[in-house]
């Protein structure tokens, strides 16, 4: 009888021990495996020590992460959408990775390895983005929501600006300025969620090119008493589609600005000013709160 009890206890212990063994997956095999459709396939990138590899993205770079200290990477001087990459030491053997997030909300990942002579020294990422479901391949870019857009989809913001720009309709005809043969117009004002979209146009009727130094959006007092400081609230654009920096003679150009949602008190006004670089043909126009409240909703636009 004792032998039977000992054998039973031994068998029970063996079963319990087997039950405690992991199946190899997290949480005792209960976790779901990541499917092929959820994978962001990395791009292969070769780098070397004596040469620099440049990767060009379709939008300014917001974030770069390097998998190891064998890599050196950073933005190219004067270019927000170009990353330069090279090896920190010669002939490292272990493959590593690099991840990049761009301003338009796209996520890119690369498997990086050392090569004495990289096949590609300059890589453009624009043509590589595709929708995995459409082409039945894994995604190679995933949309990221950015804090400065109030968690609005960067792709949707860009799509809205592109749609406004392509339709090129003049919804507003009473706001603008004209000086020195140059016109600065507000063609349309749109609203969607927590963002406002200003559709502007610059017309140069002279033969002298107009170079834009900067464009500012400021809320100021309507009436300024002499010898008192004028209070200004600067509204910084979050995005700009087709930002025009030079208008040649006898030509024009349009830009769509995306700004955070705001309202204008009754005793204040919005002044949009465009200054000429190394020149004096500055332009400005004013927007009241009544004009702001008449902003057209994006839902009425044909966004494609």
XYZ file of C-alpha atoms in Angstrom:
304
model
C 0.000 0.000 0.000
C 2.876 2.351 0.866
C 4.524 1.607 -2.461
C 1.311 2.487 -4.289
C 1.030 5.794 -2.386
C 4.679 6.639 -3.123
C 4.234 5.895 -6.830
C 1.049 8.023 -6.902
C 2.794 10.915 -5.148
C 5.730 10.680 -7.550
C 3.453 10.720 -10.586
C 1.499 13.684 -9.161
C 4.741 15.591 -8.646
C 5.869 14.894 -12.207
C 2.554 16.160 -13.597
C 2.753 19.295 -11.438
C 6.332 19.908 -12.557
C 5.336 19.592 -16.205
C 2.431 21.969 -15.615
C 4.836 24.545 -14.215
C 7.083 24.374 -17.256
C 6.562 27.246 -19.709
C 5.364 26.500 -23.203
C 7.912 28.988 -24.529
C 5.439 31.862 -24.954
C 4.712 34.708 -22.562
C 2.066 34.112 -19.900
C 2.174 30.324 -20.212
C 1.288 30.365 -23.887
C -1.761 32.615 -23.480
C -0.314 35.651 -25.244
C -1.312 36.288 -28.854
C 1.412 36.065 -31.425
C 2.118 39.076 -33.621
C 0.908 38.354 -37.122
C 2.594 39.119 -40.407
C 0.071 41.869 -41.187
C 1.042 43.683 -37.981
C 4.749 43.704 -38.738
C 6.535 46.809 -39.978
C 9.108 45.294 -42.299
C 12.521 46.940 -41.839
C 14.638 48.228 -44.695
C 18.167 46.956 -45.098
C 20.802 49.668 -44.790
C 24.541 49.305 -45.288
C 26.956 51.773 -43.722
C 30.711 52.135 -43.484
C 33.374 54.048 -41.545
C 34.971 56.184 -44.242
C 31.798 57.278 -46.034
C 28.508 58.866 -44.964
C 25.137 57.422 -45.977
C 22.313 59.949 -46.351
C 18.664 58.920 -45.963
C 16.100 61.404 -47.326
C 12.575 61.350 -45.872
C 9.382 62.934 -47.260
C 8.921 65.068 -44.110
C 11.061 66.630 -41.358
C 12.524 64.136 -38.895
C 11.251 64.291 -35.320
C 12.903 61.272 -33.679
C 15.882 58.996 -34.310
C 16.847 55.951 -32.242
C 20.032 53.922 -32.782
C 20.231 50.277 -31.788
C 23.871 50.373 -30.668
C 26.876 52.610 -30.168
C 28.318 51.268 -33.420
C 26.229 53.864 -35.275
C 26.499 57.624 -35.538
C 23.492 59.489 -36.934
C 22.072 62.990 -36.986
C 20.227 65.534 -39.093
C 22.124 67.037 -41.982
C 22.987 70.691 -41.404
C 20.277 72.937 -42.809
C 17.991 70.046 -43.801
C 15.254 68.796 -41.481
C 14.344 65.731 -43.566
C 17.819 64.249 -44.162
C 19.595 61.853 -41.773
C 23.297 61.128 -42.159
C 24.518 57.744 -40.869
C 27.973 56.190 -40.577
C 29.824 53.605 -38.524
C 31.407 54.634 -35.224
C 34.060 51.933 -35.594
C 35.388 49.811 -38.405
C 34.185 46.310 -39.262
C 31.651 45.758 -36.492
C 30.089 42.341 -37.021
C 26.778 42.387 -35.222
C 23.774 43.729 -37.139
C 21.914 46.559 -35.414
C 18.901 48.739 -36.159
C 17.721 52.338 -36.499
C 14.210 53.808 -36.132
C 12.941 57.168 -37.405
C 9.684 59.095 -36.853
C 8.864 61.946 -39.230
C 6.646 64.993 -38.836
C 3.928 63.544 -41.076
C 3.425 60.726 -38.568
C 5.286 57.946 -40.363
C 7.475 55.386 -38.607
C 10.463 53.843 -40.387
C 12.727 51.048 -39.211
C 16.048 49.834 -40.640
C 18.278 46.816 -40.126
C 21.806 48.205 -40.332
C 25.006 46.300 -41.040
C 28.594 47.177 -41.854
C 29.931 47.013 -45.417
C 33.310 48.045 -46.761
C 31.619 49.557 -49.827
C 27.886 50.221 -49.309
C 25.862 49.688 -52.454
C 23.721 52.795 -51.785
C 25.118 55.985 -50.292
C 21.987 58.136 -50.832
C 18.551 56.692 -50.174
C 15.174 58.368 -50.744
C 12.285 56.970 -48.716
C 9.417 58.748 -50.530
C 8.638 55.981 -52.999
C 8.887 53.155 -50.483
C 5.780 53.913 -48.443
C 2.846 51.639 -49.155
C -0.309 50.351 -47.534
C 0.198 46.745 -46.511
C -3.436 45.739 -47.000
C -3.537 47.196 -50.505
C -0.488 45.402 -51.875
C -0.713 42.329 -49.602
C 2.696 43.042 -48.097
C 3.716 44.064 -44.574
C 3.562 47.759 -43.779
C 6.870 49.587 -43.848
C 5.556 52.757 -42.202
C 3.043 53.267 -39.403
C 1.240 56.475 -38.536
C 2.320 58.154 -35.309
C 0.186 60.751 -33.499
C 2.170 63.831 -32.453
C 1.521 65.931 -29.371
C 1.797 69.318 -31.077
C -1.182 68.458 -33.301
C -3.380 67.741 -30.263
C -3.300 64.051 -31.182
C -4.788 64.780 -34.589
C -3.714 62.441 -37.360
C -0.717 64.005 -39.160
C -1.788 62.311 -42.373
C -5.279 63.768 -42.094
C -3.870 67.239 -41.411
C -1.679 66.999 -44.477
C -4.575 65.624 -46.544
C -6.791 68.538 -45.517
C -4.117 71.106 -46.361
C -3.448 69.408 -49.690
C -7.160 69.344 -50.517
C -7.580 73.048 -49.721
C -4.511 73.854 -51.784
C -5.613 71.805 -54.804
C -9.178 73.095 -54.848
C -7.779 76.643 -54.682
C -11.149 78.302 -54.076
C -11.445 81.890 -52.936
C -14.051 81.808 -50.173
C -13.079 85.172 -48.635
C -12.884 88.358 -50.704
C -12.677 91.145 -48.121
C -9.460 90.288 -46.280
C -6.061 91.122 -47.721
C -3.503 93.831 -48.391
C -1.975 95.425 -51.467
C 1.187 97.526 -51.365
C 4.089 98.156 -53.709
C 2.577 95.967 -56.426
C 2.304 92.948 -54.101
C -0.928 91.403 -52.779
C -1.269 89.226 -49.684
C -4.725 87.619 -49.506
C -6.694 85.325 -47.219
C -8.549 83.099 -49.686
C -10.209 80.751 -47.214
C -10.557 79.861 -43.541
C -11.421 76.315 -42.426
C -11.853 74.424 -39.154
C -11.559 70.773 -38.222
C -11.447 69.443 -34.656
C -8.927 71.592 -32.758
C -7.134 73.062 -35.779
C -7.716 76.069 -38.025
C -6.539 76.243 -41.626
C -5.616 79.549 -43.293
C -5.448 79.510 -47.102
C -3.276 82.451 -48.189
C -2.036 83.742 -51.533
C 0.725 86.127 -52.577
C 0.571 87.906 -55.941
C 3.593 89.773 -57.272
C 2.620 92.207 -60.038
C 6.096 93.696 -60.273
C 9.178 92.425 -62.105
C 11.218 92.213 -58.892
C 11.053 88.838 -57.062
C 9.592 88.876 -53.560
C 11.536 86.777 -51.021
C 9.569 85.905 -47.873
C 11.511 86.320 -44.648
C 8.779 85.145 -42.245
C 5.016 85.073 -41.684
C 3.599 85.829 -38.226
C 0.159 85.452 -36.645
C -0.370 87.853 -33.710
C -3.388 88.784 -31.606
C -3.056 92.447 -30.615
C -5.222 95.186 -29.117
C -7.500 97.041 -31.521
C -6.804 100.342 -29.810
C -3.403 101.118 -28.369
C -3.164 104.038 -25.984
C -0.063 106.149 -26.472
C 2.840 105.497 -24.089
C 1.486 102.070 -23.168
C 3.048 98.775 -24.085
C 1.150 96.847 -26.716
C 0.309 93.321 -25.619
C 0.807 90.644 -28.268
C -0.071 86.982 -28.331
C 1.830 85.106 -31.013
C 0.107 82.096 -32.609
C 2.657 79.745 -34.123
C 1.623 77.696 -37.182
C 1.927 73.951 -36.620
C 2.214 72.974 -40.274
C 2.448 74.650 -43.671
C 1.630 73.097 -47.029
C 3.537 74.487 -50.030
C 5.202 77.175 -47.925
C 6.103 79.852 -50.475
C 9.440 81.532 -49.808
C 9.951 83.259 -53.179
C 7.441 84.771 -55.584
C 9.011 85.668 -58.883
C 7.971 88.709 -60.860
C 4.519 88.541 -62.481
C 3.619 85.335 -60.623
C 1.752 84.125 -57.539
C 1.838 81.361 -54.947
C -0.487 79.854 -52.330
C 0.219 78.404 -48.885
C -2.052 76.607 -46.421
C -1.187 77.078 -42.729
C -2.497 74.854 -39.925
C -2.815 76.613 -36.561
C -4.126 75.556 -33.138
C -7.719 76.523 -32.454
C -8.158 79.973 -30.901
C -10.678 82.780 -30.605
C -10.235 86.558 -30.651
C -11.661 88.802 -27.874
C -13.846 91.722 -28.926
C -11.187 94.306 -28.102
C -8.487 92.493 -30.075
C -7.729 91.480 -33.647
C -5.545 88.956 -35.440
C -2.811 90.468 -37.585
C -1.161 88.231 -40.182
C 2.084 89.795 -41.362
C 4.424 88.727 -44.146
C 7.843 90.395 -44.215
C 10.159 90.628 -47.185
C 13.734 89.469 -46.773
C 16.143 92.390 -47.205
C 13.308 94.556 -48.452
C 10.527 96.881 -47.368
C 7.458 95.581 -49.198
C 5.949 94.111 -46.033
C 2.319 92.996 -46.164
C -0.301 92.449 -43.464
C -4.032 91.886 -43.104
C -6.408 91.723 -40.138
C -8.938 89.083 -39.075
C -11.739 89.711 -36.553
C -13.461 87.134 -34.411
C -16.575 87.389 -36.611
C -14.495 86.240 -39.580
C -13.022 83.425 -37.501
C -16.454 82.170 -36.467
C -17.429 81.852 -40.143
C -14.665 79.317 -40.800
C -15.937 76.568 -43.087
C -15.990 73.073 -41.677
C -13.725 70.569 -43.369
C -16.572 68.063 -43.541
C -17.981 70.092 -46.400
C -14.801 69.709 -48.450
C -14.084 66.901 -50.848
C -10.979 65.478 -49.219
C -9.215 63.032 -51.532
